Every structure is written in structure tokens, then in C-alpha cells.
PDB file of C-alpha atoms and ligand atoms in Angstrom:
ATOM      1  CA  UNK L   1     138.702 137.634 102.253  1.00 49.00           C
ATOM      2  CA  UNK L   2     140.353 134.376 101.523  1.00 50.00           C
ATOM      3  CA  UNK L   3     144.026 135.534 101.639  1.00 77.00           C
ATOM      4  CA  UNK L   4     143.458 137.648 104.720  1.00 93.00           C
ATOM      5  CA  UNK L   5     143.904 137.229 108.506  1.00 98.00           C
ATOM      6  CA  UNK L   6     141.249 138.498 110.599  1.00 98.00           C
ATOM      7  CA  UNK L   7     142.130 140.800 113.511  1.00 98.00           C
ATOM      8  CA  UNK L   8     139.864 142.136 116.190  1.00 99.00           C
ATOM      9  CA  UNK L   9     141.030 145.046 118.334  1.00 99.00           C
ATOM     10  CA  UNK L  10     139.008 146.297 121.376  1.00 99.00           C
ATOM     11  CA  UNK L  11     139.183 149.948 122.428  1.00 98.00           C
ATOM     12  CA  UNK L  12     139.886 151.016 118.859  1.00 98.00           C
ATOM     13  CA  UNK L  13     138.571 154.526 118.698  1.00 98.00           C
ATOM     14  CA  UNK L  14     141.662 156.282 120.069  1.00 98.00           C
ATOM     15  CA  UNK L  15     145.082 155.700 121.374  1.00 98.00           C
ATOM     16  CA  UNK L  16     147.024 152.382 120.796  1.00 98.00           C
ATOM     17  CA  UNK L  17     143.784 150.733 119.500  1.00 98.00           C
ATOM     18  CA  UNK L  18     143.161 153.295 116.719  1.00 98.00           C
ATOM     19  CA  UNK L  19     146.769 153.276 115.663  1.00 98.00           C
ATOM     20  CA  UNK L  20     146.704 149.491 115.491  1.00 98.00           C
ATOM     21  CA  UNK L  21     143.658 149.678 113.214  1.00 98.00           C
ATOM     22  CA  UNK L  22     145.482 152.299 111.064  1.00 98.00           C
ATOM     23  CA  UNK L  23     148.680 150.265 110.651  1.00 98.00           C
ATOM     24  CA  UNK L  24     146.805 146.955 110.137  1.00 98.00           C
ATOM     25  CA  UNK L  25     144.433 148.270 107.355  1.00 98.00           C
ATOM     26  CA  UNK L  26     147.381 149.624 105.380  1.00 96.00           C
ATOM     27  CA  UNK L  27     148.300 145.953 104.563  1.00 96.00           C
ATOM     28  CA  UNK L  28     146.144 143.950 102.236  1.00 94.00           C
ATOM     29  CA  UNK L  29     146.935 140.840 104.328  1.00 95.00           C
ATOM     30  CA  UNK L  30     144.591 142.002 107.041  1.00 98.00           C
ATOM     31  CA  UNK L  31     140.793 142.156 107.528  1.00 98.00           C
ATOM     32  CA  UNK L  32     140.187 144.263 110.772  1.00 98.00           C
ATOM     33  CA  UNK L  33     137.287 144.383 113.043  1.00 98.00           C
ATOM     34  CA  UNK L  34     137.668 147.523 115.080  1.00 98.00           C
ATOM     35  CA  UNK L  35     135.549 147.139 118.299  1.00 98.00           C
ATOM     36  CA  UNK L  36     134.654 150.217 120.440  1.00 98.00           C
ATOM     37  CA  UNK L  37     131.967 151.398 122.784  1.00 98.00           C
ATOM     38  CA  UNK L  38     130.159 153.602 120.325  1.00 98.00           C
ATOM     39  CA  UNK L  39     130.946 153.162 116.625  1.00 98.00           C
ATOM     40  CA  UNK L  40     128.460 155.941 115.549  1.00 97.00           C
ATOM     41  CA  UNK L  41     130.651 158.463 117.379  1.00 97.00           C
ATOM     42  CA  UNK L  42     134.102 157.063 116.250  1.00 98.00           C
ATOM     43  CA  UNK L  43     134.748 159.595 113.595  1.00 97.00           C
ATOM     44  CA  UNK L  44     138.319 158.721 112.786  1.00 98.00           C
ATOM     45  CA  UNK L  45     137.336 154.967 112.385  1.00 98.00           C
ATOM     46  CA  UNK L  46     134.575 155.881 110.229  1.00 97.00           C
ATOM     47  CA  UNK L  47     136.838 157.876 108.005  1.00 97.00           C
ATOM     48  CA  UNK L  48     139.116 154.816 107.846  1.00 98.00           C
ATOM     49  CA  UNK L  49     136.168 152.476 106.817  1.00 97.00           C
ATOM     50  CA  UNK L  50     135.440 154.899 103.817  1.00 93.00           C
ATOM     51  CA  UNK L  51     139.030 154.492 102.557  1.00 92.00           C
ATOM     52  CA  UNK L  52     139.650 150.854 103.654  1.00 93.00           C
ATOM     53  CA  UNK L  53     137.856 149.281 100.566  1.00 89.00           C
ATOM     54  CA  UNK L  54     136.028 146.620 102.550  1.00 94.00           C
ATOM     55  CA  UNK L  55     138.714 145.513 104.867  1.00 97.00           C
ATOM     56  CA  UNK L  56     137.574 147.200 107.911  1.00 98.00           C
ATOM     57  CA  UNK L  57     134.248 146.848 109.933  1.00 98.00           C
ATOM     58  CA  UNK L  58     133.271 148.460 113.143  1.00 98.00           C
ATOM     59  CA  UNK L  59     131.538 146.668 115.937  1.00 98.00           C
ATOM     60  CA  UNK L  60     130.035 147.899 119.195  1.00 98.00           C
ATOM     61  CA  UNK L  61     131.754 146.406 122.219  1.00 98.00           C
ATOM     62  CA  UNK L  62     131.883 147.670 125.671  1.00 98.00           C
ATOM     63  CA  UNK L  63     134.347 145.362 127.556  1.00 98.00           C
ATOM     64  CA  UNK L  64     132.721 146.127 130.962  1.00 98.00           C
ATOM     65  CA  UNK L  65     129.400 144.968 129.729  1.00 98.00           C
ATOM     66  CA  UNK L  66     128.942 141.075 129.398  1.00 98.00           C
ATOM     67  CA  UNK L  67     125.848 141.471 127.261  1.00 98.00           C
ATOM     68  CA  UNK L  68     127.678 143.753 124.882  1.00 98.00           C
ATOM     69  CA  UNK L  69     130.509 141.233 124.562  1.00 98.00           C
ATOM     70  CA  UNK L  70     128.059 138.438 123.738  1.00 98.00           C
ATOM     71  CA  UNK L  71     126.348 140.472 121.179  1.00 98.00           C
ATOM     72  CA  UNK L  72     129.548 141.545 119.550  1.00 98.00           C
ATOM     73  CA  UNK L  73     130.787 137.831 119.368  1.00 98.00           C
ATOM     74  CA  UNK L  74     127.541 137.025 117.478  1.00 98.00           C
ATOM     75  CA  UNK L  75     127.892 139.901 115.079  1.00 98.00           C
ATOM     76  CA  UNK L  76     131.523 139.223 114.441  1.00 98.00           C
ATOM     77  CA  UNK L  77     130.716 135.498 113.727  1.00 98.00           C
ATOM     78  CA  UNK L  78     128.232 136.627 111.136  1.00 98.00           C
ATOM     79  CA  UNK L  79     130.993 138.886 109.493  1.00 98.00           C
ATOM     80  CA  UNK L  80     133.873 136.339 109.490  1.00 98.00           C
ATOM     81  CA  UNK L  81     132.063 133.017 109.221  1.00 97.00           C
ATOM     82  CA  UNK L  82     134.342 130.018 109.104  1.00 96.00           C
ATOM     83  CA  UNK L  83     137.445 132.112 108.861  1.00 97.00           C
ATOM     84  CA  UNK L  84     137.131 132.873 112.645  1.00 98.00           C
ATOM     85  CA  UNK L  85     139.283 135.494 114.345  1.00 98.00           C
ATOM     86  CA  UNK L  86     143.098 135.003 113.828  1.00 98.00           C
ATOM     87  CA  UNK L  87     144.296 137.735 116.125  1.00 98.00           C
ATOM     88  CA  UNK L  88     142.098 138.761 119.197  1.00 99.00           C
ATOM     89  CA  UNK L  89     143.673 141.896 120.635  1.00 99.00           C
ATOM     90  CA  UNK L  90     142.455 142.850 124.162  1.00 99.00           C
ATOM     91  CA  UNK L  91     143.581 146.298 124.050  1.00 98.00           C
ATOM     92  CA  UNK L  92     140.895 148.354 125.816  1.00 99.00           C
ATOM     93  CA  UNK L  93     142.090 149.467 129.287  1.00 98.00           C
ATOM     94  CA  UNK L  94     141.740 152.231 131.875  1.00 98.00           C
ATOM     95  CA  UNK L  95     143.756 153.639 134.758  1.00 98.00           C
ATOM     96  CA  UNK L  96     141.306 155.757 136.821  1.00 98.00           C
ATOM     97  CA  UNK L  97     143.560 155.389 139.968  1.00 98.00           C
ATOM     98  CA  UNK L  98     146.566 157.248 138.388  1.00 97.00           C
ATOM     99  CA  UNK L  99     149.593 156.908 140.630  1.00 97.00           C
ATOM    100  CA  UNK L 100     147.709 155.464 143.580  1.00 98.00           C
ATOM    101  CA  UNK L 101     149.318 153.438 146.259  1.00 98.00           C
ATOM    102  CA  UNK L 102     148.704 150.259 148.218  1.00 98.00           C
ATOM    103  CA  UNK L 103     147.609 152.055 151.467  1.00 98.00           C
ATOM    104  CA  UNK L 104     145.897 155.019 149.985  1.00 97.00           C
ATOM    105  CA  UNK L 105     144.078 153.614 146.912  1.00 98.00           C
ATOM    106  CA  UNK L 106     140.350 153.837 146.668  1.00 98.00           C
ATOM    107  CA  UNK L 107     139.159 150.212 146.705  1.00 98.00           C
ATOM    108  CA  UNK L 108     136.013 151.164 144.658  1.00 98.00           C
ATOM    109  CA  UNK L 109     138.376 152.249 141.896  1.00 98.00           C
ATOM    110  CA  UNK L 110     140.223 149.037 142.265  1.00 98.00           C
ATOM    111  CA  UNK L 111     136.953 147.134 141.697  1.00 98.00           C
ATOM    112  CA  UNK L 112     136.054 149.250 138.806  1.00 98.00           C
ATOM    113  CA  UNK L 113     139.464 148.967 136.985  1.00 98.00           C
ATOM    114  CA  UNK L 114     139.392 145.220 137.521  1.00 98.00           C
ATOM    115  CA  UNK L 115     136.091 144.961 135.544  1.00 98.00           C
ATOM    116  CA  UNK L 116     137.574 146.762 132.481  1.00 98.00           C
ATOM    117  CA  UNK L 117     141.110 145.410 132.673  1.00 98.00           C
ATOM    118  CA  UNK L 118     140.593 141.861 133.763  1.00 99.00           C
ATOM    119  CA  UNK L 119     137.037 140.556 133.764  1.00 98.00           C
ATOM    120  CA  UNK L 120     136.470 142.031 130.275  1.00 98.00           C
ATOM    121  CA  UNK L 121     139.354 140.434 128.590  1.00 98.00           C
ATOM    122  CA  UNK L 122     138.540 137.232 130.545  1.00 98.00           C
ATOM    123  CA  UNK L 123     134.982 137.157 129.182  1.00 98.00           C
ATOM    124  CA  UNK L 124     136.028 138.299 125.721  1.00 99.00           C
ATOM    125  CA  UNK L 125     138.364 135.208 125.455  1.00 98.00           C
ATOM    126  CA  UNK L 126     135.560 132.926 126.438  1.00 98.00           C
ATOM    127  CA  UNK L 127     132.892 134.505 124.144  1.00 98.00           C
ATOM    128  CA  UNK L 128     135.403 134.632 121.193  1.00 98.00           C
ATOM    129  CA  UNK L 129     137.163 131.277 121.874  1.00 98.00           C
ATOM    130  CA  UNK L 130     135.237 129.464 119.239  1.00 98.00           C
ATOM    131  CA  UNK L 131     136.062 132.016 116.526  1.00 98.00           C
ATOM    132  CA  UNK L 132     139.595 132.110 117.660  1.00 98.00           C
ATOM    133  CA  UNK L 133     139.978 128.228 117.479  1.00 98.00           C
ATOM    134  CA  UNK L 134     138.489 127.943 114.032  1.00 98.00           C
ATOM    135  CA  UNK L 135     141.037 130.545 112.601  1.00 98.00           C
ATOM    136  CA  UNK L 136     144.439 129.858 111.033  1.00 98.00           C
ATOM    137  CA  UNK L 137     146.573 131.931 113.660  1.00 98.00           C
ATOM    138  CA  UNK L 138     144.612 131.256 116.880  1.00 98.00           C
ATOM    139  CA  UNK L 139     146.186 134.113 118.709  1.00 98.00           C
ATOM    140  CA  UNK L 140     145.143 136.123 121.736  1.00 99.00           C
ATOM    141  CA  UNK L 141     147.112 139.218 122.659  1.00 99.00           C
ATOM    142  CA  UNK L 142     146.392 140.587 126.089  1.00 99.00           C
ATOM    143  CA  UNK L 143     147.638 144.218 126.088  1.00 98.00           C
ATOM    144  CA  UNK L 144     149.298 144.370 129.537  1.00 98.00           C
ATOM    145  CA  UNK L 145     152.023 146.600 131.106  1.00 98.00           C
ATOM    146  CA  UNK L 146     155.415 146.255 132.688  1.00 98.00           C
ATOM    147  CA  UNK L 147     153.737 148.027 135.610  1.00 98.00           C
ATOM    148  CA  UNK L 148     152.120 144.591 136.248  1.00 98.00           C
ATOM    149  CA  UNK L 149     155.427 142.774 136.378  1.00 98.00           C
ATOM    150  CA  UNK L 150     157.035 142.147 139.804  1.00 96.00           C
ATOM    151  CA  UNK L 151     160.314 141.412 138.164  1.00 96.00           C
ATOM    152  CA  UNK L 152     160.428 145.003 136.779  1.00 96.00           C
ATOM    153  CA  UNK L 153     160.127 146.372 140.241  1.00 95.00           C
ATOM    154  CA  UNK L 154     158.377 149.601 139.686  1.00 96.00           C
ATOM    155  CA  UNK L 155     157.840 150.497 143.304  1.00 97.00           C
ATOM    156  CA  UNK L 156     154.750 151.950 144.811  1.00 97.00           C
ATOM    157  CA  UNK L 157     153.130 153.816 141.937  1.00 95.00           C
ATOM    158  CA  UNK L 158     150.000 153.023 139.948  1.00 98.00           C
ATOM    159  CA  UNK L 159     148.873 150.198 142.315  1.00 98.00           C
ATOM    160  CA  UNK L 160     145.291 149.581 141.368  1.00 98.00           C
ATOM    161  CA  UNK L 161     146.211 149.655 137.565  1.00 98.00           C
ATOM    162  CA  UNK L 162     149.366 147.361 138.263  1.00 98.00           C
ATOM    163  CA  UNK L 163     147.344 144.749 140.123  1.00 98.00           C
ATOM    164  CA  UNK L 164     144.918 144.475 137.249  1.00 98.00           C
ATOM    165  CA  UNK L 165     147.819 144.059 134.738  1.00 98.00           C
ATOM    166  CA  UNK L 166     149.314 141.403 136.984  1.00 98.00           C
ATOM    167  CA  UNK L 167     146.104 139.531 137.046  1.00 98.00           C
ATOM    168  CA  UNK L 168     145.750 140.029 133.271  1.00 98.00           C
ATOM    169  CA  UNK L 169     149.176 138.321 132.889  1.00 98.00           C
ATOM    170  CA  UNK L 170     147.998 135.433 134.993  1.00 98.00           C
ATOM    171  CA  UNK L 171     145.079 134.945 132.720  1.00 98.00           C
ATOM    172  CA  UNK L 172     147.396 134.866 129.685  1.00 98.00           C
ATOM    173  CA  UNK L 173     149.304 132.043 131.502  1.00 98.00           C
ATOM    174  CA  UNK L 174     146.137 130.118 132.340  1.00 98.00           C
ATOM    175  CA  UNK L 175     144.734 130.563 128.770  1.00 98.00           C
ATOM    176  CA  UNK L 176     147.953 129.283 127.291  1.00 98.00           C
ATOM    177  CA  UNK L 177     148.164 126.288 129.648  1.00 98.00           C
ATOM    178  CA  UNK L 178     144.430 125.264 129.100  1.00 98.00           C
ATOM    179  CA  UNK L 179     144.344 125.418 125.312  1.00 98.00           C
ATOM    180  CA  UNK L 180     147.826 124.652 123.834  1.00 97.00           C
ATOM    181  CA  UNK L 181     146.340 124.955 120.269  1.00 97.00           C
ATOM    182  CA  UNK L 182     145.995 128.847 121.055  1.00 98.00           C
ATOM    183  CA  UNK L 183     148.990 131.183 121.212  1.00 98.00           C
ATOM    184  CA  UNK L 184     148.146 133.495 124.128  1.00 98.00           C
ATOM    185  CA  UNK L 185     150.576 136.201 125.067  1.00 98.00           C
ATOM    186  CA  UNK L 186     150.856 139.260 127.263  1.00 98.00           C
ATOM    187  CA  UNK L 187     152.111 142.384 125.398  1.00 98.00           C
ATOM    188  CA  UNK L 188     153.581 145.576 126.951  1.00 98.00           C
ATOM    189  CA  UNK L 189     153.221 148.284 124.212  1.00 98.00           C
ATOM    190  CA  UNK L 190     155.896 150.625 125.715  1.00 97.00           C
ATOM    191  CA  UNK L 191     155.249 153.954 127.422  1.00 97.00           C
ATOM    192  CA  UNK L 192     153.349 155.560 124.457  1.00 98.00           C
ATOM    193  CA  UNK L 193     152.056 159.040 123.853  1.00 98.00           C
ATOM    194  CA  UNK L 194     148.185 158.528 124.162  1.00 98.00           C
ATOM    195  CA  UNK L 195     145.599 159.957 126.550  1.00 98.00           C
ATOM    196  CA  UNK L 196     146.660 157.265 129.020  1.00 98.00           C
ATOM    197  CA  UNK L 197     150.499 157.496 128.482  1.00 98.00           C
ATOM    198  CA  UNK L 198     150.471 161.461 128.443  1.00 97.00           C
ATOM    199  CA  UNK L 199     152.598 163.788 126.299  1.00 95.00           C
ATOM    200  CA  UNK L 200     155.784 162.991 128.265  1.00 97.00           C
ATOM    201  CA  UNK L 201     155.757 159.258 127.281  1.00 98.00           C
ATOM    202  CA  UNK L 202     158.887 158.022 125.775  1.00 98.00           C
ATOM    203  CA  UNK L 203     157.601 156.829 122.395  1.00 98.00           C
ATOM    204  CA  UNK L 204     155.170 158.022 119.899  1.00 98.00           C
ATOM    205  CA  UNK L 205     152.214 155.782 119.510  1.00 98.00           C
ATOM    206  CA  UNK L 206     153.182 154.750 115.968  1.00 98.00           C
ATOM    207  CA  UNK L 207     156.511 153.329 117.097  1.00 98.00           C
ATOM    208  CA  UNK L 208     155.052 151.081 119.885  1.00 98.00           C
ATOM    209  CA  UNK L 209     152.239 149.922 117.680  1.00 98.00           C
ATOM    210  CA  UNK L 210     154.696 149.045 114.733  1.00 98.00           C
ATOM    211  CA  UNK L 211     156.561 146.965 117.312  1.00 98.00           C
ATOM    212  CA  UNK L 212     153.567 145.244 118.634  1.00 98.00           C
ATOM    213  CA  UNK L 213     152.458 144.259 114.979  1.00 98.00           C
ATOM    214  CA  UNK L 214     156.031 143.020 114.213  1.00 98.00           C
ATOM    215  CA  UNK L 215     156.207 140.938 117.399  1.00 98.00           C
ATOM    216  CA  UNK L 216     152.779 139.455 117.107  1.00 98.00           C
ATOM    217  CA  UNK L 217     153.426 138.522 113.438  1.00 98.00           C
ATOM    218  CA  UNK L 218     156.651 136.650 114.326  1.00 98.00           C
ATOM    219  CA  UNK L 219     155.053 134.661 117.292  1.00 98.00           C
ATOM    220  CA  UNK L 220     155.501 130.837 117.309  1.00 96.00           C
ATOM    221  CA  UNK L 221     153.392 128.273 119.064  1.00 95.00           C
ATOM    222  CA  UNK L 222     156.150 127.945 121.634  1.00 97.00           C
ATOM    223  CA  UNK L 223     155.866 131.554 122.575  1.00 98.00           C
ATOM    224  CA  UNK L 224     152.478 130.965 124.064  1.00 98.00           C
ATOM    225  CA  UNK L 225     152.097 131.944 127.697  1.00 98.00           C
ATOM    226  CA  UNK L 226     154.934 134.522 127.533  1.00 98.00           C
ATOM    227  CA  UNK L 227     155.096 138.253 128.255  1.00 98.00           C
ATOM    228  CA  UNK L 228     156.676 140.276 125.380  1.00 98.00           C
ATOM    229  CA  UNK L 229     157.345 144.015 124.953  1.00 98.00           C
ATOM    230  CA  UNK L 230     156.964 145.937 121.732  1.00 98.00           C
ATOM    231  CA  UNK L 231     160.561 145.444 120.991  1.00 98.00           C
ATOM    232  CA  UNK L 232     159.903 141.630 120.904  1.00 98.00           C
ATOM    233  CA  UNK L 233     161.849 141.145 124.122  1.00 98.00           C
ATOM    234  CA  UNK L 234     160.575 138.879 127.012  1.00 98.00           C
ATOM    235  CA  UNK L 235     159.323 140.835 130.028  1.00 97.00           C
ATOM    236  CA  UNK L 236     159.895 139.145 133.484  1.00 96.00           C
ATOM    237  CA  UNK L 237     156.655 138.200 135.293  1.00 96.00           C
TER     238      UNK L 237
HETATM  239  P1  NDP O   1     143.857 155.392 126.064  1.00 75.44           P
HETATM  240  O1  NDP O   1     143.382 155.970 127.331  1.00 75.44           O
HETATM  241  O2  NDP O   1     144.390 156.358 125.048  1.00 75.44           O
HETATM  242  O3  NDP O   1     142.672 154.658 125.324  1.00 75.44           O
HETATM  243  C1  NDP O   1     141.973 153.645 126.022  1.00 75.44           C
HETATM  244  C2  NDP O   1     141.010 152.934 124.988  1.00 75.44           C
HETATM  245  O4  NDP O   1     140.279 151.918 125.747  1.00 75.44           O
HETATM  246  C3  NDP O   1     139.955 153.864 124.389  1.00 75.44           C
HETATM  247  O5  NDP O   1     139.697 153.491 123.019  1.00 75.44           O
HETATM  248  C4  NDP O   1     138.718 153.593 125.287  1.00 75.44           C
HETATM  249  O6  NDP O   1     137.591 153.927 124.662  1.00 75.44           O
HETATM  250  C5  NDP O   1     138.927 152.103 125.569  1.00 75.44           C
HETATM  251  N1  NDP O   1     138.090 151.538 126.630  1.00 75.44           N
HETATM  252  C6  NDP O   1     138.159 152.028 127.905  1.00 75.44           C
HETATM  253  N2  NDP O   1     137.168 151.440 128.578  1.00 75.44           N
HETATM  254  C7  NDP O   1     136.428 150.557 127.711  1.00 75.44           C
HETATM  255  C8  NDP O   1     135.282 149.837 127.829  1.00 75.44           C
HETATM  256  N3  NDP O   1     134.709 149.639 128.953  1.00 75.44           N
HETATM  257  N4  NDP O   1     134.891 149.248 126.690  1.00 75.44           N
HETATM  258  C9  NDP O   1     135.590 149.403 125.461  1.00 75.44           C
HETATM  259  N5  NDP O   1     136.529 150.255 125.236  1.00 75.44           N
HETATM  260  C10 NDP O   1     137.099 150.837 126.464  1.00 75.44           C
HETATM  261  O7  NDP O   1     144.858 154.233 126.381  1.00 75.44           O
HETATM  262  P2  NDP O   1     145.949 153.628 125.530  1.00 75.44           P
HETATM  263  O8  NDP O   1     145.566 153.552 124.081  1.00 75.44           O
HETATM  264  O9  NDP O   1     147.218 154.299 125.885  1.00 75.44           O
HETATM  265  O10 NDP O   1     146.059 152.110 126.138  1.00 75.44           O
HETATM  266  C11 NDP O   1     145.506 150.904 125.529  1.00 75.44           C
HETATM  267  C12 NDP O   1     146.118 149.771 126.221  1.00 75.44           C
HETATM  268  O11 NDP O   1     147.526 149.807 126.455  1.00 75.44           O
HETATM  269  C13 NDP O   1     145.461 149.614 127.659  1.00 75.44           C
HETATM  270  O12 NDP O   1     145.186 148.441 128.032  1.00 75.44           O
HETATM  271  C14 NDP O   1     146.710 150.166 128.561  1.00 75.44           C
HETATM  272  O13 NDP O   1     146.568 149.745 129.886  1.00 75.44           O
HETATM  273  C15 NDP O   1     147.886 149.607 127.726  1.00 75.44           C
HETATM  274  N6  NDP O   1     149.112 150.333 128.000  1.00 75.44           N
HETATM  275  C16 NDP O   1     149.302 151.594 127.639  1.00 75.44           C
HETATM  276  C17 NDP O   1     150.523 152.193 127.872  1.00 75.44           C
HETATM  277  C18 NDP O   1     150.748 153.601 127.364  1.00 75.44           C
HETATM  278  O14 NDP O   1     151.910 154.134 127.648  1.00 75.44           O
HETATM  279  N7  NDP O   1     149.763 154.354 126.636  1.00 75.44           N
HETATM  280  C19 NDP O   1     151.571 151.584 128.600  1.00 75.44           C
HETATM  281  C20 NDP O   1     151.307 150.303 128.887  1.00 75.44           C
HETATM  282  C21 NDP O   1     150.087 149.646 128.537  1.00 75.44           C
HETATM  283  P3  NDP O   1     136.605 155.203 125.027  1.00 75.44           P
HETATM  284  O15 NDP O   1     137.142 156.379 124.052  1.00 75.44           O
HETATM  285  O16 NDP O   1     135.209 154.797 124.747  1.00 75.44           O
HETATM  286  O17 NDP O   1     136.765 155.529 126.445  1.00 75.44           O
END
């Protein structure tokens, strides 16, 4: 594992997370930890493990469960040792409120979506910070959305989800400010054809994910605290 960089991807059993794992394991430079709620039921990931020649490990991690996060951090520490985690990708996310609006949204859903999209990534960064800090690349990627950007001005739609991504963006900013040795960014993957993005999304998931990987690999320390899209462009806050 000495020549490799360690990636950890949450929510890796389908959608953007699964595609990230597929693209990352295709390069010998990467050692990938695919975290998902239930590895024993993640059949596509299990098939990838069989063909990945030791460069892919599956770890159970439910981002809405603090105990699960702590257990996963311990397990990952045992796998990677002193190499740490070079790229921590907080990808898992949900949008149970759909296209809800400020005056009609169900605030119970707002609470639920905050746990997965904000509290989870916040605690994961805390639980894995030691592993990130001992790595060579020391990078945290918070998978956000342009829907969480006020500058993008998307109007009334998807309010509960947008609130969580705006909060996640502030988390990125705070992480970058507090620990200058870490490169923390927010990343909008584009509107991609996944269960969440739907069939009508503008880009196949492979295109967005290739863009994410390219952008993350070209990050410099001075990019920390910024919001990028999958084309490597800066997104307004
Ligand atoms: P999908 O709905 O296709 O997949 C969501 C993934 O998150 C699944 O692997 C799911 O696992 C996982 N997940 C959800 N809740 C949890 C949890 N509590 N613990 C662990 N894993 C969980 O979504 P996408 O792949 O499209 O989205 C991935 C990320 O990209 C999200 O953060 C999303 O907000 C963001 N995004 C997506 C866009 C798009 O167009 N697709 C656009 C902008 C941002 P399980 O199978 O167990 O439910």
C-alpha cells in the first residue's frame, strides 16, 4: 500500500458513491475504503472487491448513527494504520422532502435530513480527523449541491435539502479555517442520473464522477474552504 493514496467514500453502495469507488479502484494509485450502511447486502461492491486485488475494503457506516461512525473510524484505523486517510469523501446524502418549499415543508423531515446531510458529515470529520491529519493529502470533500448556494438563486424548490447543503457549505468553511493543514472543500457533483438525480438529470453519473476525481486530484492547499463543481469551477456561496 506504500505508493497508494487512501480514499474513504460514504454512501458507496449506489449512485455517485458507487461510481466513485468504481473509477477510483481502476487506478493502481488508489486504495479505497467503501463505506455503506450494509456491506453484506452491497452486491455490486462485493463483486468489485473480488476483482480489485486487495485495493478495496468495505466498511459498515451509517452516517446518521454516531456509534456506527465511531466504530467505522476504529475499523478504518486498523486497516490503514499510519498512512491515514488521504481523501475523506462525505458523499452519503438524502432528499426526503423532494421539491418542498419554505412555507409548506414538513419540519420533521427537515430535522431528519439535517441528521444525514449535516450532523453525519460533521461527526465523521471529527471521528476521522486524526486519520486525515496523518495522511499525505489531508483532504475532506463534502459532497454538496448548487441548490445550497444563495448565489445560484434557485428559487423556492427543494427547501429542506437546500438548507442542509447550505449548512454543509458552512461546515466546509469552518473546517478549512480551523485546520489550515487540512484541505476541506464543498463539491457539487452536477445534476447526475442516479436515484436522487432521476433519469432526466443532465449528465450520466460517470461524467460527474470523473469530473469530481479530476478536480479533487488537482486541489492545492489554497483551494481549501472553497466550493467547486465537477468541472473544477468555483460555485458562489
Ligand atoms: P442516491 O440517492 O442515488 O444515493 C444516496 C447514497 O447515500 C446511497 O448510497 C445511500 O445508501 C446513502 N445514504 C443515505 N443515507 C445514508 C446513511 N444514513 N448512512 C449511509 N449512507 C446513506 O444519491 P446520489 O448518489 O445522487 O447522491 C450522492 C450525494 O450527491 C448526496 O450527498 C447528494 O445530495 C449529492 N448530490 C447529488 C446530485 C444528483 O444530481 N444526483 C446533485 C447534487 C448533489 P442506501 O442505499 O443505504 O440508502
